[in-house]
XYZ file of C-alpha atoms in Angstrom:
688
model
C -109.324 -206.953 89.169
C -105.627 -207.173 88.793
C -106.071 -202.711 88.147
C -107.817 -202.671 91.216
C -105.402 -204.679 93.474
C -102.533 -202.303 92.112
C -104.211 -198.864 93.027
C -105.109 -200.175 96.712
C -101.655 -201.201 97.310
C -100.586 -197.626 96.389
C -102.779 -196.119 98.680
C -101.484 -198.408 101.569
C -97.977 -197.356 100.703
C -98.860 -193.188 101.022
C -99.842 -193.451 104.216
C -97.029 -193.815 106.606
C -94.845 -191.224 104.405
C -98.123 -188.320 104.931
C -97.623 -189.174 108.781
C -94.296 -188.629 108.812
C -94.670 -185.511 106.800
C -97.135 -184.214 109.363
C -95.089 -185.553 112.772
C -92.530 -183.522 111.128
C -94.468 -180.313 110.906
C -95.616 -180.705 114.374
C -92.098 -181.455 115.845
C -90.796 -177.876 113.761
C -93.677 -176.417 114.986
C -93.223 -177.470 118.521
C -89.309 -176.495 118.299
C -89.474 -172.604 117.009
C -91.900 -172.364 119.702
C -89.240 -173.569 122.837
C -87.043 -171.415 120.364
C -88.795 -168.690 121.000
C -90.103 -168.926 124.300
C -86.084 -169.233 125.168
C -85.311 -166.004 123.376
C -87.970 -164.232 125.221
C -87.330 -165.648 128.526
C -83.385 -165.902 128.394
C -82.023 -163.087 125.651
C -84.964 -160.711 125.815
C -85.725 -161.216 129.609
C -84.060 -158.506 131.358
C -85.708 -155.911 128.992
C -88.903 -157.217 129.854
C -88.536 -157.344 133.154
C -87.110 -153.808 132.999
C -90.302 -152.857 131.386
C -92.578 -154.157 133.694
C -90.758 -152.290 136.467
C -90.565 -149.349 134.575
C -94.175 -149.249 134.496
C -94.664 -149.341 138.375
C -92.796 -145.939 138.407
C -93.463 -142.460 136.638
C -90.790 -139.860 136.444
C -91.683 -136.058 136.961
C -89.009 -133.037 136.081
C -88.685 -129.451 137.561
C -86.406 -127.557 135.908
C -83.097 -126.070 137.091
C -81.303 -122.586 137.513
C -79.956 -121.297 134.245
C -76.576 -121.229 133.402
C -74.794 -118.146 133.597
C -73.338 -115.718 130.692
C -69.976 -113.960 131.436
C -67.540 -111.653 129.322
C -64.344 -112.376 127.881
C -62.909 -111.501 131.521
C -64.921 -113.145 133.689
C -67.416 -110.380 134.537
C -71.260 -111.221 134.795
C -74.019 -110.427 132.195
C -76.625 -112.501 133.653
C -76.894 -114.941 136.662
C -79.796 -116.253 138.590
C -81.557 -115.300 142.285
C -82.059 -118.100 143.751
C -85.389 -118.695 145.586
C -87.968 -121.506 146.604
C -91.254 -122.607 145.000
C -94.406 -124.686 145.521
C -95.105 -126.743 142.179
C -98.315 -128.844 141.324
C -97.300 -132.167 139.758
C -100.556 -133.201 138.175
C -101.265 -137.050 137.421
C -104.455 -138.391 135.253
C -105.700 -140.039 137.962
C -106.447 -136.839 139.624
C -110.158 -135.588 139.167
C -111.505 -131.766 138.817
C -112.741 -132.530 142.313
C -109.630 -134.000 143.794
C -107.824 -130.634 142.206
C -110.224 -128.632 143.746
C -109.865 -130.405 147.119
C -106.106 -129.772 146.665
C -107.037 -126.058 146.274
C -108.764 -125.504 149.294
C -106.323 -127.131 151.310
C -103.456 -125.311 149.667
C -105.034 -121.906 149.980
C -104.975 -122.482 154.145
C -101.267 -122.495 153.519
C -100.303 -120.189 150.507
C -101.691 -116.579 149.497
C -101.792 -116.041 145.936
C -100.847 -112.520 145.245
C -102.827 -110.269 142.610
C -100.699 -110.893 139.431
C -101.981 -114.400 139.886
C -105.736 -113.261 141.376
C -105.714 -111.470 137.982
C -105.194 -114.913 135.495
C -108.503 -115.981 137.088
C -110.673 -116.222 133.931
C -114.339 -116.293 133.392
C -113.989 -120.104 132.462
C -111.920 -120.850 135.992
C -115.299 -118.919 137.842
C -117.807 -120.977 135.803
C -115.999 -123.969 136.683
C -115.680 -123.151 140.201
C -119.297 -122.874 140.589
C -120.242 -126.144 138.969
C -117.675 -127.888 141.705
C -118.474 -126.134 144.460
C -122.455 -125.979 143.944
C -123.630 -129.602 142.940
C -122.444 -132.597 145.174
C -122.760 -134.388 141.498
C -122.169 -133.138 137.752
C -125.053 -134.690 136.812
C -127.241 -132.324 138.539
C -125.672 -129.672 136.862
C -126.272 -130.719 133.662
C -129.887 -131.965 134.403
C -130.326 -128.018 135.413
C -128.435 -126.397 132.650
C -129.283 -128.599 130.195
C -132.611 -129.654 128.204
C -133.267 -133.781 127.912
C -132.779 -133.242 124.311
C -129.082 -131.729 124.638
C -128.159 -134.316 127.035
C -129.085 -137.064 124.673
C -127.411 -134.834 121.600
C -123.894 -135.181 123.292
C -123.998 -138.547 125.498
C -121.062 -139.626 123.735
C -119.284 -136.025 123.518
C -118.430 -135.279 127.220
C -115.967 -132.502 125.893
C -119.027 -130.671 124.144
C -121.318 -131.194 126.659
C -119.047 -129.349 129.592
C -118.132 -126.534 127.167
C -121.937 -126.191 126.438
C -122.736 -126.405 130.330
C -120.396 -124.167 131.098
C -121.797 -121.217 128.756
C -125.552 -121.957 130.013
C -123.957 -120.546 133.555
C -125.873 -117.281 133.881
C -123.280 -114.317 134.918
C -124.931 -113.361 138.063
C -124.267 -116.683 139.899
C -120.721 -115.672 138.831
C -120.455 -112.789 141.380
C -120.074 -112.329 145.277
C -116.943 -114.408 145.666
C -115.485 -114.360 148.946
C -111.601 -113.542 149.410
C -111.291 -117.028 150.602
C -113.020 -118.416 146.907
C -110.873 -116.373 144.961
C -107.657 -117.512 146.589
C -108.529 -120.982 145.503
C -110.004 -120.043 142.216
C -106.136 -118.536 141.701
C -104.537 -121.809 142.872
C -107.402 -123.835 140.854
C -106.407 -122.024 137.814
C -102.613 -122.198 138.183
C -103.689 -126.393 138.686
C -105.196 -125.782 135.026
C -102.326 -125.202 133.343
C -100.282 -128.273 134.666
C -100.310 -131.313 132.374
C -99.848 -134.842 133.101
C -96.450 -134.689 135.290
C -95.512 -131.834 134.005
C -94.589 -129.252 137.081
C -96.123 -126.312 137.501
C -94.834 -123.546 139.273
C -97.912 -122.619 141.696
C -95.879 -119.773 143.952
C -92.142 -118.435 143.659
C -89.718 -115.964 145.175
C -90.397 -118.078 148.516
C -87.583 -118.715 151.523
C -86.618 -121.043 154.079
C -87.765 -118.902 156.819
C -91.140 -117.696 155.024
C -94.348 -118.899 156.906
C -96.417 -119.716 154.016
C -93.325 -122.203 152.868
C -92.889 -123.694 156.271
C -96.167 -124.453 156.589
C -96.855 -126.290 152.967
C -93.470 -128.147 153.557
C -95.532 -129.297 157.465
C -98.179 -130.472 155.389
C -96.752 -131.889 152.073
C -97.858 -135.634 153.146
C -101.744 -133.957 152.715
C -101.321 -133.655 149.033
C -100.357 -137.531 148.042
C -97.132 -136.073 146.030
C -99.236 -133.604 144.047
C -97.703 -130.354 145.615
C -94.238 -130.328 146.556
C -91.370 -127.563 146.934
C -88.335 -126.681 144.414
C -85.237 -125.178 144.055
C -86.164 -122.774 141.172
C -84.433 -119.140 140.487
C -85.193 -115.730 138.455
C -82.801 -114.439 136.083
C -80.825 -111.440 136.983
C -78.827 -109.028 134.247
C -76.375 -106.610 135.129
C -77.917 -103.077 134.982
C -77.720 -101.486 131.445
C -77.762 -104.988 130.205
C -76.035 -105.131 126.329
C -78.957 -106.467 124.036
C -77.444 -109.546 122.155
C -77.319 -111.020 125.881
C -81.208 -111.413 125.160
C -84.041 -112.214 127.393
C -85.852 -115.188 129.244
C -89.705 -115.437 129.029
C -92.410 -117.832 128.885
C -92.547 -120.164 125.806
C -93.659 -119.012 122.613
C -97.451 -120.275 122.021
C -96.104 -121.565 118.071
C -93.100 -123.205 120.139
C -95.024 -124.554 122.943
C -95.528 -128.366 121.607
C -91.738 -128.870 120.763
C -90.457 -127.240 124.178
C -93.164 -129.375 125.675
C -91.704 -132.562 123.751
C -88.343 -132.096 125.067
C -89.474 -132.067 128.396
C -90.236 -128.462 129.109
C -93.239 -127.733 131.929
C -95.615 -125.428 130.471
C -94.423 -122.227 132.744
C -90.485 -122.672 132.346
C -88.877 -119.827 131.695
C -86.694 -120.417 128.224
C -84.388 -117.970 126.465
C -86.625 -116.009 124.127
C -84.182 -113.832 122.008
C -80.784 -113.065 121.214
C -77.600 -115.278 122.918
C -80.372 -116.527 125.495
C -82.414 -118.575 122.842
C -79.249 -119.118 120.841
C -77.714 -121.124 123.113
C -80.685 -122.411 125.172
C -79.169 -126.042 125.137
C -76.285 -125.200 126.946
C -78.401 -122.801 129.467
C -80.990 -124.881 130.269
C -80.071 -126.994 133.737
C -80.264 -131.085 134.202
C -83.788 -130.747 135.887
C -84.724 -132.222 139.447
C -86.352 -135.721 138.916
C -88.987 -136.613 141.249
C -89.701 -140.620 140.651
C -93.457 -141.658 141.807
C -94.296 -145.614 142.772
C -97.618 -146.294 140.564
C -100.656 -148.368 141.020
C -102.853 -149.327 138.043
C -100.861 -146.871 136.408
C -101.066 -143.920 138.283
C -98.770 -142.386 140.765
C -99.231 -142.358 144.850
C -97.397 -141.029 147.414
C -94.306 -138.730 148.063
C -91.531 -139.144 145.541
C -87.790 -140.177 145.679
C -86.006 -137.045 144.709
C -82.825 -136.492 142.529
C -81.677 -133.212 142.623
C -80.455 -131.430 138.965
C -77.764 -129.346 137.970
C -77.772 -125.701 136.717
C -76.995 -125.145 133.218
C -73.543 -124.493 131.968
C -72.081 -120.809 131.755
C -71.294 -119.271 129.023
C -68.163 -117.408 128.211
C -68.549 -114.093 125.464
C -65.673 -112.501 123.163
C -67.419 -109.443 124.633
C -65.590 -106.808 126.685
C -67.814 -105.498 129.144
C -65.263 -102.381 129.806
C -65.163 -101.592 125.788
C -68.656 -101.962 125.679
C -69.764 -99.965 128.569
C -66.779 -96.922 126.899
C -68.701 -97.735 123.709
C -71.935 -96.193 124.944
C -70.580 -93.415 126.430
C -68.905 -92.646 123.588
C -71.649 -92.717 121.354
C -74.244 -90.873 123.337
C -71.245 -87.542 123.615
C -70.346 -87.978 119.794
C -74.367 -87.401 119.102
C -74.455 -84.521 121.503
C -71.337 -83.014 119.687
C -72.184 -83.581 116.405
C -76.096 -82.298 117.275
C -74.273 -78.985 118.499
C -73.003 -78.582 115.069
C -74.722 -76.328 112.690
C -76.448 -77.923 109.919
C -76.259 -80.985 112.114
C -80.290 -81.248 113.261
C -81.289 -84.206 111.657
C -79.110 -86.542 113.528
C -79.842 -88.268 116.382
C -78.236 -91.483 116.208
C -74.755 -93.376 115.843
C -73.814 -97.237 115.628
C -70.012 -98.834 116.078
C -69.099 -102.454 116.334
C -65.701 -103.438 117.380
C -64.413 -106.778 116.014
C -61.004 -108.764 116.169
C -59.814 -109.065 112.622
C -57.892 -112.197 112.422
C -60.384 -114.489 114.884
C -64.128 -112.950 114.314
C -64.571 -112.152 118.186
C -67.089 -109.446 118.894
C -65.970 -107.060 121.566
C -68.658 -104.693 121.581
C -71.533 -103.473 119.404
C -73.329 -100.325 120.141
C -76.132 -98.030 118.693
C -77.626 -95.443 120.955
C -80.483 -92.986 119.444
C -81.620 -89.438 120.613
C -85.059 -89.184 121.498
C -87.609 -87.043 123.093
C -84.553 -85.438 125.311
C -83.208 -88.919 126.558
C -80.869 -91.681 124.841
C -82.516 -94.824 123.531
C -80.420 -98.085 123.263
C -80.564 -99.510 119.593
C -77.330 -101.332 119.239
C -79.481 -104.514 117.716
C -79.475 -102.082 114.529
C -76.700 -102.840 113.948
C -77.416 -106.282 113.065
C -80.470 -105.834 111.499
C -80.481 -102.368 110.306
C -78.888 -101.189 107.007
C -77.531 -97.704 105.627
C -75.334 -96.524 102.885
C -71.970 -96.969 103.401
C -70.346 -94.536 100.227
C -66.746 -94.623 100.106
C -65.979 -96.798 103.029
C -66.761 -99.388 100.351
C -64.026 -98.493 98.006
C -61.227 -100.804 99.488
C -63.154 -103.772 98.427
C -64.070 -101.941 94.813
C -60.079 -101.765 94.420
C -60.094 -105.267 94.908
C -62.871 -106.823 93.068
C -61.278 -104.922 89.714
C -57.627 -106.427 90.745
C -59.995 -109.572 90.354
C -61.385 -108.468 86.736
C -57.873 -106.477 86.031
C -59.805 -103.564 85.655
C -57.789 -100.965 87.872
C -55.869 -98.893 85.791
C -52.150 -98.142 87.417
C -52.636 -94.428 86.904
C -55.936 -92.692 86.163
C -56.520 -88.870 86.023
C -59.359 -87.381 88.179
C -61.503 -85.320 86.699
C -65.406 -85.033 86.060
C -67.337 -87.527 84.323
C -70.131 -85.913 81.838
C -73.020 -88.110 80.888
C -74.263 -87.930 77.594
C -77.107 -85.870 76.696
C -76.391 -83.815 79.631
C -78.085 -86.162 81.627
C -76.182 -86.115 84.730
C -72.488 -86.664 85.424
C -69.851 -88.285 87.893
C -67.110 -86.580 90.320
C -65.091 -86.775 92.949
C -65.595 -84.676 96.064
C -63.004 -81.803 94.858
C -64.724 -79.524 92.398
C -61.641 -79.591 90.229
C -60.948 -83.372 90.761
C -58.066 -84.821 92.274
C -55.442 -85.114 89.710
C -53.639 -88.242 88.850
C -54.324 -91.600 90.772
C -52.717 -94.549 91.542
C -54.926 -96.922 93.340
C -53.244 -96.201 96.603
C -53.797 -92.770 96.650
C -57.169 -93.075 95.039
C -57.961 -94.689 98.638
C -55.857 -91.975 100.710
C -57.950 -89.229 98.729
C -61.012 -91.075 98.289
C -61.072 -90.717 94.188
C -64.810 -91.578 93.171
C -63.903 -91.151 89.514
C -60.996 -93.931 89.891
C -63.406 -96.354 91.209
C -65.625 -95.084 88.163
C -63.187 -96.123 85.651
C -62.662 -99.510 87.265
C -66.155 -100.465 87.250
C -66.347 -98.672 83.623
C -63.719 -100.985 82.509
C -65.508 -103.803 83.423
C -68.784 -102.668 82.206
C -67.508 -101.515 78.851
C -68.327 -97.716 79.174
C -66.033 -95.900 77.030
C -64.460 -92.940 78.854
C -62.773 -90.298 76.474
C -60.740 -87.269 77.616
C -62.444 -83.986 76.741
C -60.063 -81.478 78.408
C -61.440 -80.767 81.856
C -63.587 -83.924 81.770
C -64.436 -86.839 80.148
C -67.299 -87.910 77.863
C -69.111 -91.179 79.329
C -70.629 -93.593 76.339
C -72.573 -96.131 77.772
C -73.569 -99.773 76.976
C -77.463 -100.314 77.361
C -77.891 -102.341 80.776
C -79.507 -104.978 78.767
C -75.993 -105.838 77.574
C -74.129 -109.134 78.747
C -70.897 -106.970 79.687
C -72.772 -104.503 81.501
C -74.891 -107.162 83.672
C -71.978 -109.244 84.322
C -69.945 -106.334 85.191
C -73.001 -105.640 87.527
C -73.133 -109.155 89.219
C -69.652 -109.323 89.643
C -69.171 -106.025 91.440
C -72.318 -107.523 93.915
C -70.382 -110.696 93.998
C -67.569 -109.502 94.729
C -68.711 -107.290 97.597
C -70.562 -110.293 99.013
C -66.738 -112.052 99.114
C -66.138 -109.322 101.788
C -69.508 -109.707 103.335
C -71.401 -107.255 102.322
C -74.969 -108.046 101.257
C -75.027 -111.429 102.813
C -75.444 -112.712 106.864
C -72.149 -112.339 108.492
C -73.170 -115.787 109.971
C -73.181 -114.002 113.600
C -74.433 -116.467 116.240
C -77.687 -114.940 117.106
C -81.350 -116.152 115.727
C -81.344 -113.405 113.003
C -79.484 -110.818 111.235
C -80.010 -108.538 108.382
C -78.114 -108.235 104.990
C -78.982 -105.059 103.525
C -80.797 -103.787 100.729
C -80.237 -105.433 97.425
C -81.288 -102.588 94.522
C -81.135 -105.273 91.566
C -79.915 -104.657 88.241
C -80.383 -100.957 87.707
C -82.147 -99.243 84.742
C -79.495 -96.534 84.452
C -76.111 -97.685 83.743
C -74.843 -94.527 85.053
C -75.524 -96.044 88.312
C -72.767 -98.568 88.534
C -70.586 -95.914 88.908
C -72.901 -94.817 92.366
C -72.097 -98.393 93.243
C -68.970 -98.586 93.325
C -68.544 -95.856 96.006
C -71.171 -97.230 98.272
C -74.392 -95.442 96.939
C -76.580 -97.976 95.421
C -77.006 -101.450 97.707
C -77.053 -100.658 101.311
C -75.338 -102.958 104.411
C -75.500 -103.352 108.058
C -72.507 -101.964 110.312
C -71.684 -105.647 111.054
C -71.248 -106.409 107.427
C -68.793 -103.721 107.705
C -66.538 -104.650 110.196
C -66.427 -108.387 108.328
C -65.773 -106.755 105.542
C -62.668 -104.300 106.668
C -61.410 -107.238 108.475
C -61.403 -109.703 105.709
C -58.909 -106.879 104.023
C -56.979 -106.524 107.277
C -56.289 -110.417 107.864
C -55.102 -110.864 104.790
C -58.254 -111.982 102.570
C -59.974 -114.219 105.247
C -63.821 -113.684 105.600
C -64.380 -114.600 109.290
C -67.705 -115.553 111.155
C -68.327 -113.362 113.596
C -68.998 -114.729 117.024
C -69.915 -113.740 120.529
C -69.652 -117.327 122.151
C -65.793 -117.545 123.030
C -66.315 -120.854 125.280
C -68.973 -123.286 127.391
C -67.656 -124.121 130.740
C -69.654 -126.501 133.314
C -70.859 -125.264 136.556
C -67.694 -124.084 138.755
C -67.803 -125.658 142.189
C -67.317 -121.911 143.458
C -70.039 -119.662 141.762
C -67.987 -117.524 141.125
C -65.300 -119.190 139.199
C -65.692 -121.054 135.661
C -65.759 -124.970 136.231
C -64.483 -127.405 133.266
C -64.095 -126.404 129.203
C -66.981 -128.340 127.428
C -66.968 -126.613 124.230
C -64.302 -123.920 122.391
C -65.580 -121.396 119.732
C -63.157 -122.145 116.859
C -62.715 -119.500 114.765
C -64.399 -120.276 110.759
C -63.293 -118.871 108.064
C -66.588 -118.640 105.623
C -64.045 -118.090 102.398
C -61.221 -116.583 101.194
C -61.436 -113.556 98.637
C -60.199 -114.044 94.817
C -56.921 -111.868 95.622
C -53.108 -112.548 95.922
C -50.980 -111.033 98.590
C -49.573 -108.339 96.062
C -53.026 -107.024 95.484
C -53.906 -106.951 99.316
C -50.961 -105.147 99.851
C -51.697 -102.296 97.731
C -54.867 -101.889 99.446
C -54.008 -102.215 102.669
C -50.773 -99.528 102.176
C -53.740 -96.895 100.654
C -55.784 -97.564 103.679
C -52.918 -96.877 105.932
C -52.477 -93.162 103.576
C -55.746 -92.232 104.049
C -54.606 -92.047 108.327
C -51.071 -91.332 107.762
C -50.760 -89.608 104.342
C -50.477 -85.767 103.859
C -54.320 -84.566 103.103
C -55.517 -88.105 103.674
C -59.277 -87.998 104.548
C -58.805 -89.642 108.272
C -57.310 -86.372 109.179
C -58.502 -87.030 112.733
C -56.288 -89.834 112.869
C -53.181 -88.131 111.648
C -53.399 -85.290 113.791
C -54.693 -86.677 116.794
C -54.270 -90.413 117.186
C -51.251 -91.096 114.914
C -49.596 -93.523 117.931
C -52.406 -95.813 117.654
C -51.373 -97.323 114.146
C -54.757 -96.852 112.312
C -55.234 -98.044 108.580
C -58.611 -97.161 107.832
C -61.469 -95.866 104.900
C -63.569 -93.036 105.581
C -66.993 -92.460 103.868
C -70.065 -89.547 103.198
C -72.679 -91.119 101.737
C -75.045 -88.835 100.393
C -78.568 -89.918 101.403
C -80.799 -87.090 99.632
C -80.936 -86.393 96.177
C -82.678 -83.095 96.693
C -80.174 -82.419 99.809
C -76.455 -83.559 98.645
C -74.930 -81.696 101.880
C -77.178 -84.445 104.037
C -74.733 -87.625 104.476
C -74.488 -90.898 106.411
C -71.174 -90.391 107.783
C -68.815 -93.541 108.046
C -65.698 -95.694 108.390
C -64.087 -99.104 108.352
C -60.802 -99.237 110.257
C -58.178 -101.556 111.945
C -55.281 -101.686 113.970
C -52.369 -101.468 114.181
C -51.953 -101.454 110.678
C -48.639 -103.726 110.791
C -50.576 -106.743 113.176
C -53.872 -105.934 113.168
C -55.692 -106.987 116.899
C -58.838 -104.807 116.365
C -61.508 -103.682 113.892
C -64.209 -100.833 114.046
C -66.673 -99.846 111.997
C -68.700 -96.525 112.707
C -72.098 -95.340 111.053
C -73.313 -91.512 111.924
C -76.167 -90.973 110.024
C -78.043 -87.716 108.835
C -74.903 -84.996 109.506
C -73.694 -82.263 107.000
C -70.447 -81.147 109.191
C -67.684 -82.840 111.522
C -65.940 -85.894 111.892
C -67.942 -88.198 114.439
C -67.088 -91.170 112.661
C -63.332 -90.999 113.144
C -63.829 -89.311 116.478
C -66.145 -92.160 117.623
C -63.468 -94.806 116.385
C -60.277 -93.031 117.796
C -61.785 -93.054 121.048
C -62.468 -96.867 121.139
C -58.821 -97.338 119.947
C -57.330 -95.593 122.817
C -59.768 -97.189 125.117
C -58.648 -100.787 123.915
C -55.138 -99.909 123.925
C -55.766 -99.053 127.472
C -56.431 -102.695 128.047
C -54.453 -104.181 125.453
C -51.689 -102.313 125.348
C -50.344 -103.117 121.716
C -48.764 -99.081 120.496
C -46.058 -100.409 123.787
C -45.046 -103.779 121.994
């Protein structure tokens, strides 16, 4: 009995404790709820109110004019032709029948041209047939689909509609009137528009056009779906340089990415070169059309906020030099072809660059095809050529990096073991004793061969009037290291690698890999193994000219806001900063010796740059010529090349030239000399 009493007493004492705990839990829950409501109403209330208000409006955008592209002196290379357009703005609430009704109305005020009419597709005709021949779409399904087909696709409306269209006989798609065709052309344009992405129905209008006036007078009939817009078409100078690029329709493989950025399907975008590279700058701020919505759908006419055209690009290009370069290339191709043996020459290429900043001044390429000249300037960036002796300045500097350059070496033929060929300079009896400087002056192949022989472990023993060469295997570590060191060394100057120019794509030349014949390292040292682009060559010689800095070539100088005066540049918003990609591994003494050798090419007695010495000494050019043999069966056919800079004591401009497939002449030097004259005409460096 006592135990029972103790048990009941314990139960009675626990009851208030449990009730208190329950009350505490309820209190905490209510407190948390009150705090949460307070947070929602007070802290986040404004955000939620904004979200609600936002849902009461929807915005559409119409692209503004693109920015201009100008040369370094303000000459316009790409501009806009202002025009007016009629645009369709689809919203999710517009049915196919409503869109057709809009198209019928619009056809009363607007006439579509033949280009638009040609875009009418078979599907457009079938849809027009269904919408105009049946008051209720169900009647069309009942006529052309069996009961089994209707049941099968009952829950698959897209597939059902596709099947319906396919069942309409072609005989029903003929005999349309001119009025029907106009409506279908407009309807086709409507069908290209995605929700609230304006689609241009017709452009090229102006305020005095009757069509434009009629549409404006009846805009209220379209519930905001038809609007007018200020648009523009791109205009370029005559004979526009290739690197300006062009605009066009959004590429299909990039459509989704552009749509995600707010572009319309029929927005014209940059599709090549600078127009593509700097699309983000050139694209304007779109005009905004803000619609009120009811039940989530736009209604009525929108509020319009004007956009602004894109930013202007000022380039490093001097269009005066560009035009002159194009003329000179054509003239020198004609003169080359007039020389006996040069019948295979049909092209020439050149590029001018500031060696200290990488600013590209002009890029030219011309090809003679069927009696007319074709512009192939893009080949300067994308096509590769055997460059020959023009690379020798780099060969010597690479040799200095590896302590492989002899102070003196006698130039005479190197004979290979077993009578398997030889290696010699251009002078049949050799060029006698050479130093690093004179080896450039006279373009000694053998001196370059001595450098790489020292690197690769090739033993050259004198045998009177020639050297006997003893080769290691191409598989030996030393030979492979030497070959790789040579290739990596050339890349320090920009040969065989991308230059970094601010364009969407560029070539890198051709890498011949590791040779199976050790004697090919001699050919490699004189530019007859790997191939390079002319742009790589001007970057290479600029690296020597400026003291060892490989500069990134660039076409963009600065970016500007649209100016208040259409002919003036606005505020600078971005400036290209010259970029050093790498420095070469040579000291000042090495560079000075090579620079002096390049000076001797054009100023020393019997240097290979004879045109500069006899006709253009005042222009103070340092250079290296090249003649790359390109046919093993015809050693008299070669690429004529040149790398150069001026003035040699304070470089302002570097020029690289390639004239393929010639036998005679000095067109490479003549092209460069004409361009140094033209540069000096505008920038007066010889008078300083």
